[in-house]
Amino acid sequence: MPLGDHGACRLCWHQALHERSTGEPFDLADANRFGQQLFLANMHYQPRGATRAKHHRRFRASAVARGITRVETEFTPVDSQQLALFWIRPDLTRIATLPAAPDPAMSHYCDAVLHEHAARHGWSTRLINVVGQSLDVLQAFQATSGAKIVASEAASLLTQRGLTVDSTLEVLAAANLLDDDRIPGTRNHFLVKTERLPATMRTQLDTWYTVMAEGSTTPPRRKPRNHKTIRAQLNGMLPILQKWADAGHDSLAEIDKDDVVTALPESGPARQVAHQGLRSLFRILKARKVVFINPTTGVPAGPQGQTLPLPVDTAVICDALNAPHPARALAVALVAFHGLTARQISTIRLTDVGDGRLRLDGRSIPLAGPVQARLTAYLDFREQRWPTTTNPYLIVNRRSAPRVDPVDHRYPWHRYPLGPRSLREDRILHEIHATGGDVRRICDLFGLSITAAMRYNAVLEHPDLANDNAGC
């Protein structure tokens, strides 16, 4: 007989939970189609927050029922605290019952901020319970009661306990109780990769990284670059920098043009990336008067290779358009019919869609019929899955629904054979054939430069691409 809220017994529910991929909806019928995997009772993986004491669940659920929507208490963290010689992470896996919070005033204040934040962002009762237990854990193991909580230590403790980290740190930041010492991933990558270089060279590279990551408001002004660009350029020139360091060069001011020409690869993508990185590095260092000359001046980057875009099999596109996941079907339709990029899809807001049109980047795009059908199906799925979310963006997932940030542009394309780039190229190829090579129209329709549009125009007379793909 059905026992759960989803109309399924415990065995069917755990089978569907086992078969489901991350972010995918539950499909009880499909998961139990070929039988069920028996298991010993109470030996399954416990979901996050399942080890929480029952009185915490009752207290926090009742707080939601009371409708706590604003902070009614004030709390000021202590000015001084006892610093530890070194931090030892406690083993929370061996602790069955958490000790009481040492500072009741701080605990009450965090609880009030939690429910105010949860009401503003439409959090579920389960998420409130999990974050509530996370706050209890962090307060119970504070070295100094009433002090701000260090972000890195909080992440270590909560990960060990299997609790949520991002949502808990959001609440602590809203309560002004977070000491955020986290290092961005790109910065940590930079520190790890450059630790073997000489000290002077590391200092010069740090100047380059700071300007690239944060930009510069003093002449010569410079906008911040994308973290992917920083990583690519750093990885491209690191072998050359290490070779110079092994040869006895302690400073980049000792490098001349002959050193650059000798160190660069002869040809290929490796030369292109290394040349871009070194040119960016020495331009910034010379502008900051760290080096006297730019040794990359006059050094050619070499011939740039160019790939030809290829069409995608129509059957693969049709299968993707009929994907069972509503978000994936909508994303595929937006790329297949309107040629949007994955980053554009992730930034579409709910207010950008209306009256059968999509307003994006100053354009008003009439939505195709198949796109409107998949948009309606996705909006119904979104309303059913996250009825209380206040996220203003169209595409949301489990991580972004409790927040107001856009999803990562790789969602919902991750672990899927058909990528947005190849699908967009297929759409542009179809348009270049339909217009007979009208480059200006391609640039206006897809936001391409003349150089990028000519890449597609070059394959117009290719014998393997002469026939248009049939529509889905």
Coordinates of C-alpha atoms in Angstrom, one line a residue:
M1 CA 0.0 0.0 0.0
P2 CA 1.2 3.6 -0.6
L3 CA 2.9 4.9 2.5
G4 CA 4.8 8.0 1.5
D5 CA 3.8 11.5 0.3
H6 CA 4.7 10.5 -3.3
G7 CA 2.3 7.6 -3.3
A8 CA 4.9 4.9 -3.1
C9 CA 6.2 2.5 -0.5
R10 CA 9.6 2.8 1.0
L11 CA 11.2 0.2 -1.2
C12 CA 9.9 1.9 -4.4
W13 CA 11.0 5.2 -3.1
H14 CA 14.6 4.1 -2.3
Q15 CA 14.8 2.4 -5.7
A16 CA 13.9 5.7 -7.5
L17 CA 16.3 7.5 -5.2
H18 CA 19.1 5.1 -6.2
E19 CA 18.4 5.4 -9.9
R20 CA 18.0 9.1 -10.1
S21 CA 20.8 11.4 -11.3
T22 CA 21.7 14.6 -9.6
G23 CA 19.1 17.3 -10.4
E24 CA 16.8 14.9 -12.3
P25 CA 13.2 14.5 -11.3
F26 CA 11.9 11.3 -9.6
D27 CA 10.4 8.7 -11.9
L28 CA 9.0 6.0 -9.7
A29 CA 7.6 3.9 -12.6
D30 CA 10.7 3.9 -14.7
A31 CA 13.1 3.2 -11.8
N32 CA 11.1 0.1 -10.6
R33 CA 10.4 -1.2 -14.1
F34 CA 13.1 -4.0 -14.0
G35 CA 12.7 -4.9 -10.3
Q36 CA 14.1 -3.6 -7.0
Q37 CA 17.3 -3.8 -5.1
L38 CA 16.6 -5.1 -1.5
F39 CA 18.6 -3.6 1.3
L40 CA 19.0 -4.0 5.1
A41 CA 16.7 -1.7 7.0
N42 CA 18.2 1.6 8.3
M43 CA 21.5 0.9 6.5
H44 CA 20.9 3.3 3.6
Y45 CA 22.8 6.6 3.1
Q46 CA 21.2 9.1 5.4
P47 CA 20.2 12.4 3.7
R48 CA 21.7 15.6 4.9
G49 CA 20.3 16.6 8.3
A50 CA 18.8 13.2 9.0
T51 CA 20.9 12.7 12.2
R52 CA 19.4 15.9 13.6
A53 CA 17.8 15.7 17.1
K54 CA 14.0 15.5 17.0
H55 CA 13.5 18.5 19.3
H56 CA 15.4 20.7 16.8
R57 CA 13.1 19.6 14.0
R58 CA 10.0 20.4 16.1
F59 CA 11.4 23.8 17.2
R60 CA 12.3 25.0 13.8
A61 CA 9.1 23.7 12.1
S62 CA 7.1 25.5 14.8
A63 CA 9.0 28.7 14.2
V64 CA 8.0 28.6 10.6
A65 CA 4.4 28.0 11.6
R66 CA 4.6 31.1 13.9
G67 CA 5.6 33.1 10.9
I68 CA 8.9 34.6 12.1
T69 CA 9.8 37.0 9.2
R70 CA 12.0 39.6 10.9
V71 CA 14.9 39.8 13.3
E72 CA 13.6 40.9 16.8
T73 CA 16.9 40.6 18.7
E74 CA 20.3 42.1 18.3
F75 CA 23.7 40.5 18.9
T76 CA 27.2 41.9 18.8
P77 CA 30.1 39.5 18.4
V78 CA 32.9 39.7 21.0
D79 CA 35.7 42.0 20.2
S80 CA 38.5 39.7 21.3
Q81 CA 38.9 35.9 21.2
Q82 CA 41.4 33.3 22.3
L83 CA 43.6 32.4 19.3
A84 CA 44.7 28.8 19.0
L85 CA 48.2 27.8 18.2
F86 CA 46.9 25.4 15.6
W87 CA 43.4 24.3 14.7
I88 CA 42.4 20.6 15.2
R89 CA 39.2 19.6 13.5
P90 CA 37.0 17.6 15.9
D91 CA 35.8 14.2 14.7
L92 CA 32.0 14.8 14.6
T93 CA 31.4 11.3 13.2
R94 CA 31.9 10.0 16.7
I95 CA 29.6 12.4 18.5
A96 CA 26.0 11.2 18.8
T97 CA 24.5 14.2 20.7
L98 CA 25.7 17.7 20.2
P99 CA 26.4 19.8 23.3
A100 CA 24.2 22.8 24.0
A101 CA 25.2 26.2 22.4
P102 CA 27.5 28.0 24.8
D103 CA 25.9 31.4 24.1
P104 CA 22.1 31.4 24.1
A105 CA 21.9 35.0 23.0
M106 CA 23.9 34.2 19.8
S107 CA 21.8 31.0 19.2
H108 CA 18.5 32.9 19.5
Y109 CA 19.8 35.7 17.2
C110 CA 21.0 33.2 14.5
D111 CA 17.6 31.5 14.7
A112 CA 15.8 34.7 14.1
V113 CA 18.1 35.7 11.2
L114 CA 17.7 32.2 9.7
H115 CA 13.9 32.4 9.6
E116 CA 14.0 36.0 8.2
H117 CA 16.4 34.9 5.4
A118 CA 14.4 31.8 4.8
A119 CA 11.1 33.7 4.5
R120 CA 12.7 36.2 2.1
H121 CA 14.1 33.5 -0.2
G122 CA 11.3 30.9 0.0
W123 CA 13.2 28.1 1.7
S124 CA 11.6 24.8 2.4
T125 CA 11.1 23.5 5.9
R126 CA 13.7 20.8 5.3
L127 CA 16.4 23.3 4.3
I128 CA 15.6 25.4 7.3
N129 CA 16.0 22.4 9.5
V130 CA 19.4 21.5 8.0
V131 CA 20.7 25.0 8.2
G132 CA 19.5 25.2 11.8
Q133 CA 21.4 22.1 12.7
S134 CA 24.5 23.5 10.9
L135 CA 24.3 26.6 13.0
D136 CA 24.0 24.5 16.2
V137 CA 27.1 22.5 15.2
L138 CA 29.2 25.6 14.5
Q139 CA 28.3 27.3 17.8
A140 CA 28.8 24.2 19.9
F141 CA 32.4 23.8 18.7
Q142 CA 33.4 27.5 18.8
A143 CA 36.8 28.1 20.5
T144 CA 35.5 31.5 21.8
S145 CA 31.9 31.7 22.5
G146 CA 30.1 34.6 20.8
A147 CA 32.9 35.3 18.2
K148 CA 32.5 35.4 14.5
I149 CA 32.7 32.0 12.7
V150 CA 35.6 31.4 10.3
A151 CA 34.4 30.3 6.9
S152 CA 37.1 27.7 6.2
E153 CA 36.6 26.0 9.6
A154 CA 32.8 26.0 9.2
A155 CA 33.1 24.4 5.7
S156 CA 35.4 21.7 7.2
L157 CA 33.0 20.9 10.1
L158 CA 29.8 20.9 8.0
T159 CA 31.3 18.8 5.2
Q160 CA 32.3 16.2 7.8
R161 CA 28.8 16.1 9.3
G162 CA 27.2 16.0 5.8
L163 CA 25.4 19.3 6.2
T164 CA 24.9 22.2 3.9
V165 CA 27.7 24.8 3.6
D166 CA 26.6 27.5 1.2
S167 CA 23.2 28.2 2.7
T168 CA 24.7 28.2 6.2
L169 CA 27.4 30.7 5.3
E170 CA 24.7 32.9 3.6
V171 CA 22.8 33.1 7.0
L172 CA 26.0 33.8 8.9
A173 CA 26.9 36.6 6.4
A174 CA 23.4 38.1 6.8
A175 CA 23.8 38.0 10.6
N176 CA 27.3 39.7 10.3
L177 CA 28.8 36.7 12.1
L178 CA 31.0 35.4 9.2
D179 CA 34.8 35.8 9.1
D180 CA 35.3 34.9 5.4
D181 CA 38.8 33.7 4.8
R182 CA 38.1 31.6 1.8
I183 CA 40.5 31.9 -1.2
P184 CA 38.9 32.0 -4.6
G185 CA 39.6 28.9 -6.7
T186 CA 41.6 30.8 -9.4
R187 CA 43.8 32.5 -6.7
N188 CA 44.5 29.1 -5.0
H189 CA 45.3 27.6 -8.4
F190 CA 47.8 30.5 -9.0
L191 CA 49.4 30.1 -5.6
V192 CA 49.9 26.3 -6.1
K193 CA 51.3 26.6 -9.6
T194 CA 53.8 29.3 -8.8
E195 CA 55.1 28.0 -5.5
R196 CA 58.3 26.5 -7.1
L197 CA 59.3 29.7 -8.8
P198 CA 61.8 32.2 -7.3
A199 CA 60.5 34.8 -4.9
T200 CA 61.1 37.8 -7.1
M201 CA 59.4 36.1 -10.1
R202 CA 56.4 35.1 -7.9
T203 CA 56.1 38.8 -6.8
Q204 CA 56.1 39.9 -10.4
L205 CA 53.5 37.3 -11.3
D206 CA 51.4 38.3 -8.4
T207 CA 51.3 41.9 -9.8
W208 CA 50.1 40.4 -13.1
Y209 CA 47.5 38.3 -11.5
T210 CA 46.1 41.2 -9.4
V211 CA 45.6 43.4 -12.4
M212 CA 44.1 40.5 -14.4
A213 CA 41.7 39.5 -11.7
E214 CA 40.7 42.8 -10.2
G215 CA 41.4 45.2 -13.1
S216 CA 43.0 48.6 -12.7
T217 CA 41.5 52.1 -12.2
T218 CA 44.8 53.9 -12.6
P219 CA 46.3 54.5 -16.0
P220 CA 46.7 52.4 -18.0
R221 CA 43.2 51.3 -17.0
R222 CA 42.2 47.7 -17.5
K223 CA 39.0 45.7 -17.0
P224 CA 39.1 42.4 -15.0
R225 CA 39.5 39.3 -17.1
N226 CA 37.5 36.1 -16.9
H227 CA 39.0 33.5 -14.5
K228 CA 39.1 31.0 -17.4
T229 CA 41.3 33.4 -19.4
I230 CA 43.6 33.8 -16.4
R231 CA 44.0 30.1 -15.9
A232 CA 44.6 29.4 -19.6
Q233 CA 47.3 32.1 -19.9
L234 CA 48.9 31.0 -16.7
N235 CA 49.0 27.3 -17.7
G236 CA 50.3 28.2 -21.1
M237 CA 53.3 30.2 -19.9
L238 CA 54.2 28.2 -16.7
P239 CA 56.5 25.7 -18.5
I240 CA 58.4 28.6 -20.0
L241 CA 58.7 30.4 -16.6
Q242 CA 59.9 27.2 -14.9
K243 CA 62.5 26.7 -17.7
W244 CA 63.8 30.2 -17.1
A245 CA 63.9 29.7 -13.3
D246 CA 65.9 26.4 -13.8
A247 CA 68.3 28.3 -16.1
G248 CA 69.1 30.7 -13.2
H249 CA 66.8 33.6 -13.9
D250 CA 65.4 35.0 -10.7
S251 CA 63.5 38.0 -12.2
L252 CA 61.5 38.6 -15.4
A253 CA 63.5 41.8 -15.8
E254 CA 66.4 39.6 -17.0
I255 CA 64.5 38.1 -19.9
D256 CA 65.1 39.5 -23.4
K257 CA 63.6 38.9 -26.8
D258 CA 66.0 36.0 -27.7
D259 CA 64.9 34.2 -24.5
V260 CA 61.2 34.5 -25.6
V261 CA 61.8 33.3 -29.1
T262 CA 63.8 30.3 -27.9
A263 CA 61.3 29.3 -25.2
L264 CA 58.2 29.5 -27.3
P265 CA 57.0 26.3 -29.0
E266 CA 57.5 26.1 -32.7
S267 CA 53.8 26.0 -33.7
G268 CA 50.4 24.8 -32.8
P269 CA 47.9 25.8 -30.0
A270 CA 50.6 25.6 -27.3
R271 CA 52.5 28.5 -29.0
Q272 CA 49.3 30.5 -29.3
V273 CA 48.4 30.2 -25.6
A274 CA 52.0 30.7 -24.4
H275 CA 52.4 33.8 -26.6
Q276 CA 49.2 35.3 -25.3
G277 CA 50.2 34.7 -21.7
L278 CA 53.7 36.1 -22.1
R279 CA 52.5 39.1 -24.0
S280 CA 49.8 39.9 -21.3
L281 CA 52.4 39.4 -18.6
F282 CA 55.1 41.7 -19.9
R283 CA 52.6 44.4 -21.0
I284 CA 51.2 44.6 -17.5
L285 CA 54.7 44.5 -15.9
K286 CA 56.1 47.2 -18.2
A287 CA 53.0 49.4 -17.6
R288 CA 53.6 49.1 -13.8
K289 CA 57.3 49.8 -14.3
V290 CA 58.3 46.4 -13.0
V291 CA 60.4 45.6 -16.1
F292 CA 62.2 47.9 -18.4
I293 CA 61.3 46.4 -21.8
N294 CA 58.6 44.2 -23.3
P295 CA 60.6 41.3 -24.8
T296 CA 57.5 40.0 -26.6
T297 CA 57.3 43.0 -28.9
G298 CA 57.8 41.9 -32.5
V299 CA 57.6 38.2 -31.7
P300 CA 55.0 36.7 -34.0
A301 CA 52.4 34.4 -32.5
G302 CA 52.6 32.1 -35.5
P303 CA 49.9 30.9 -37.8
Q304 CA 46.5 30.5 -36.1
G305 CA 44.8 27.2 -36.8
Q306 CA 41.1 27.3 -37.7
T307 CA 38.6 24.5 -37.3
L308 CA 35.5 24.0 -39.6
P309 CA 32.1 23.8 -37.9
L310 CA 30.2 20.6 -38.6
P311 CA 26.5 19.9 -38.6
V312 CA 24.8 17.7 -36.0
D313 CA 22.8 14.6 -36.8
T314 CA 19.1 15.6 -37.0
A315 CA 18.0 12.5 -35.1
V316 CA 20.3 13.5 -32.1
I317 CA 18.7 17.0 -32.1
C318 CA 15.2 15.6 -32.1
D319 CA 16.0 13.2 -29.3
A320 CA 17.4 16.1 -27.3
L321 CA 14.3 18.2 -27.9
N322 CA 12.2 15.4 -26.4
A323 CA 14.4 15.0 -23.4
P324 CA 12.5 13.9 -20.2
H325 CA 14.0 16.7 -18.1
P326 CA 12.0 19.9 -18.8
A327 CA 14.9 22.3 -18.2
R328 CA 17.1 20.4 -20.7
A329 CA 14.4 20.2 -23.3
L330 CA 13.8 24.0 -23.0
A331 CA 17.5 24.8 -23.2
V332 CA 18.0 22.6 -26.3
A333 CA 15.0 24.3 -27.9
L334 CA 16.3 27.8 -27.3
V335 CA 19.6 26.9 -28.9
A336 CA 18.2 24.9 -31.8
F337 CA 15.6 27.4 -32.8
H338 CA 17.1 30.7 -31.8
G339 CA 20.8 30.1 -31.6
L340 CA 21.3 31.4 -28.0
T341 CA 24.5 30.6 -26.1
A342 CA 24.5 28.6 -22.8
R343 CA 25.5 31.8 -20.9
Q344 CA 22.6 33.7 -22.4
I345 CA 20.2 31.0 -21.4
S346 CA 21.4 31.0 -17.8
T347 CA 20.8 34.8 -17.5
I348 CA 17.3 34.9 -18.8
R349 CA 14.9 36.3 -16.2
L350 CA 11.3 35.5 -15.8
T351 CA 10.3 39.0 -16.7
D352 CA 12.2 38.7 -20.0
V353 CA 9.6 36.2 -21.3
G354 CA 6.1 37.3 -22.1
D355 CA 3.5 37.5 -24.9
G356 CA 5.3 34.8 -26.9
R357 CA 8.5 36.9 -27.1
L358 CA 12.0 36.8 -25.4
R359 CA 13.6 40.1 -24.7
L360 CA 17.3 39.6 -24.5
D361 CA 20.2 42.0 -25.0
G362 CA 18.0 44.7 -26.5
R363 CA 16.3 42.4 -28.9
S364 CA 12.8 41.1 -29.0
I365 CA 12.8 37.5 -30.3
P366 CA 9.5 35.9 -31.3
L367 CA 9.5 32.4 -29.8
A368 CA 8.9 29.5 -32.0
G369 CA 6.0 27.2 -31.3
P370 CA 8.1 24.2 -30.1
V371 CA 9.9 26.6 -27.8
Q372 CA 6.7 28.0 -26.3
A373 CA 5.4 24.4 -25.7
R374 CA 8.6 23.4 -23.8
L375 CA 8.6 26.8 -22.0
T376 CA 5.1 26.1 -20.6
A377 CA 6.1 22.6 -19.6
Y378 CA 9.2 23.8 -17.8
L379 CA 7.3 26.6 -15.9
D380 CA 4.8 24.0 -14.7
F381 CA 7.7 21.8 -13.5
R382 CA 9.4 24.8 -11.8
E383 CA 6.2 25.7 -10.0
Q384 CA 5.6 22.2 -8.8
R385 CA 9.2 21.5 -7.8
W386 CA 10.1 24.9 -6.2
P387 CA 6.7 26.6 -5.4
T388 CA 8.2 29.1 -2.9
T389 CA 11.4 30.1 -4.7
T390 CA 12.1 33.8 -5.2
N391 CA 14.9 33.3 -7.7
P392 CA 14.2 35.8 -10.6
Y393 CA 15.9 33.8 -13.3
L394 CA 14.1 31.4 -15.6
I395 CA 16.3 28.4 -15.3
V396 CA 16.8 27.2 -11.7
N397 CA 18.1 24.0 -10.1
R398 CA 18.4 22.6 -6.6
R399 CA 21.4 24.8 -5.7
S400 CA 20.1 28.1 -7.1
A401 CA 16.4 27.8 -6.1
P402 CA 17.0 28.9 -2.4
R403 CA 19.0 31.9 -3.7
V404 CA 18.7 34.8 -6.2
D405 CA 21.8 33.9 -8.3
P406 CA 21.7 32.5 -11.9
V407 CA 22.6 28.8 -12.4
D408 CA 26.0 27.9 -13.8
H409 CA 26.0 28.1 -17.6
R410 CA 26.9 24.4 -17.8
Y411 CA 23.5 23.5 -16.4
P412 CA 21.5 21.5 -17.7
W413 CA 24.2 20.4 -20.3
H414 CA 26.5 18.5 -17.9
R415 CA 26.9 14.8 -18.6
Y416 CA 25.0 15.1 -21.8
P417 CA 26.4 14.1 -25.2
L418 CA 25.0 17.1 -27.1
G419 CA 26.6 20.4 -26.1
P420 CA 25.3 23.9 -26.6
R421 CA 28.3 25.0 -28.8
S422 CA 27.9 22.2 -31.4
L423 CA 24.1 22.8 -31.4
R424 CA 24.5 26.5 -32.0
E425 CA 27.1 25.9 -34.8
D426 CA 24.5 23.6 -36.4
R427 CA 21.9 26.4 -36.2
I428 CA 24.3 28.9 -37.7
L429 CA 25.2 26.5 -40.5
H430 CA 21.6 26.0 -41.3
E431 CA 21.1 29.8 -41.5
I432 CA 24.2 30.3 -43.7
H433 CA 22.8 27.8 -46.2
A434 CA 19.3 29.3 -46.1
T435 CA 20.5 32.8 -46.7
G436 CA 23.1 31.8 -49.4
G437 CA 26.0 33.2 -47.3
D438 CA 24.6 36.5 -46.1
V439 CA 27.3 37.4 -43.6
R440 CA 25.7 40.6 -42.4
R441 CA 22.5 38.8 -41.6
I442 CA 24.4 36.1 -39.6
C443 CA 26.2 38.8 -37.6
D444 CA 23.0 40.6 -36.7
L445 CA 21.1 37.4 -35.9
F446 CA 23.7 35.6 -33.8
G447 CA 25.8 38.5 -32.5
L448 CA 29.0 37.3 -34.3
S449 CA 31.9 39.4 -35.6
I450 CA 32.8 39.5 -39.3
T451 CA 35.7 37.1 -38.7
A452 CA 33.6 34.6 -36.8
A453 CA 30.9 34.7 -39.5
M454 CA 33.4 34.1 -42.3
R455 CA 34.4 30.9 -40.6
Y456 CA 30.9 29.6 -41.3
N457 CA 30.8 31.1 -44.7
A458 CA 33.9 29.2 -45.7
V459 CA 32.1 25.9 -45.5
L460 CA 29.2 27.0 -47.7
E461 CA 30.4 25.2 -50.8
H462 CA 31.8 22.2 -48.9
P463 CA 30.4 19.0 -50.6
D464 CA 29.6 17.3 -47.2
L465 CA 27.6 20.3 -46.0
A466 CA 25.7 21.2 -49.2
N467 CA 22.4 19.7 -48.0
D468 CA 20.4 21.3 -45.3
N469 CA 19.3 19.3 -42.3
A470 CA 15.6 18.5 -42.1
G471 CA 13.6 20.3 -39.4
C472 CA 12.5 18.5 -36.2

